mmCIF file of C-alpha atoms in Angstrom:
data_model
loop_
_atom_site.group_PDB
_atom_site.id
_atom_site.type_symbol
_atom_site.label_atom_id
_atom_site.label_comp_id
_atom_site.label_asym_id
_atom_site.label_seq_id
_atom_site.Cartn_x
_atom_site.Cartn_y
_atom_site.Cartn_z
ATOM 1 C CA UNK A 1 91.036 208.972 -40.369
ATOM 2 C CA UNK A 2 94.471 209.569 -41.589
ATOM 3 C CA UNK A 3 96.200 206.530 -39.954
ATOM 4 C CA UNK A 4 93.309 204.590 -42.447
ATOM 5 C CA UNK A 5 94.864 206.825 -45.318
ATOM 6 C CA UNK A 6 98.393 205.735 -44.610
ATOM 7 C CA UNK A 7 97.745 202.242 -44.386
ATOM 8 C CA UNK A 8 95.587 202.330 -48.006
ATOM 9 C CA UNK A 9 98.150 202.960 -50.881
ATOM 10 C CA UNK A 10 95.093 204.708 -52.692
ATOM 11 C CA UNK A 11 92.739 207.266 -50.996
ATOM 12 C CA UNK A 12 88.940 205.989 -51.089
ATOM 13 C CA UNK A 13 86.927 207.605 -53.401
ATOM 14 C CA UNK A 14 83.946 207.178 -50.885
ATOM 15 C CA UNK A 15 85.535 209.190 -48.624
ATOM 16 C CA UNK A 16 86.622 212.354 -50.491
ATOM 17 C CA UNK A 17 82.852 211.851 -51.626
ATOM 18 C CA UNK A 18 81.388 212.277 -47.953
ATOM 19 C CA UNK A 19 84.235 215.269 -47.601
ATOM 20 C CA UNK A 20 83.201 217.406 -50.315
ATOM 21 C CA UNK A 21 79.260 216.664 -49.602
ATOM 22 C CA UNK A 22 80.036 218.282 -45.747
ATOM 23 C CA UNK A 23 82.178 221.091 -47.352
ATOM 24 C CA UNK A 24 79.088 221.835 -49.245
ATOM 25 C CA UNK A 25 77.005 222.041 -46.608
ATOM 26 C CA UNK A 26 79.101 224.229 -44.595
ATOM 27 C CA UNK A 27 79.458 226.835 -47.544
ATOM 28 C CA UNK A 28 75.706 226.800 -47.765
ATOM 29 C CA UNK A 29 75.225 227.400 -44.403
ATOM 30 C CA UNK A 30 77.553 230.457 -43.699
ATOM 31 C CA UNK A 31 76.085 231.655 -47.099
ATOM 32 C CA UNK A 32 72.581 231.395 -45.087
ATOM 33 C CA UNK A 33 74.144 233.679 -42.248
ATOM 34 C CA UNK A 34 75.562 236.464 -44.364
#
């Protein structure tokens, strides 16, 4: 994933889309466990 990064000039959009949704989900999980 970051060797495709250094080869694109600009980051994809897509990408930092599909990041944030997982970040998301992670929050609302450990938020489930406390």
């Amino acid at each position: 994933m970051l060797e495709a990064k250094r080869n694109d000039e600009e980051p994809s959009d897509y990408l930092y889309a599909m990041l944030d949704n997982m970040l998301m989900e992670l929050e609302k999980q450990e938020k489930k466990k406390k």
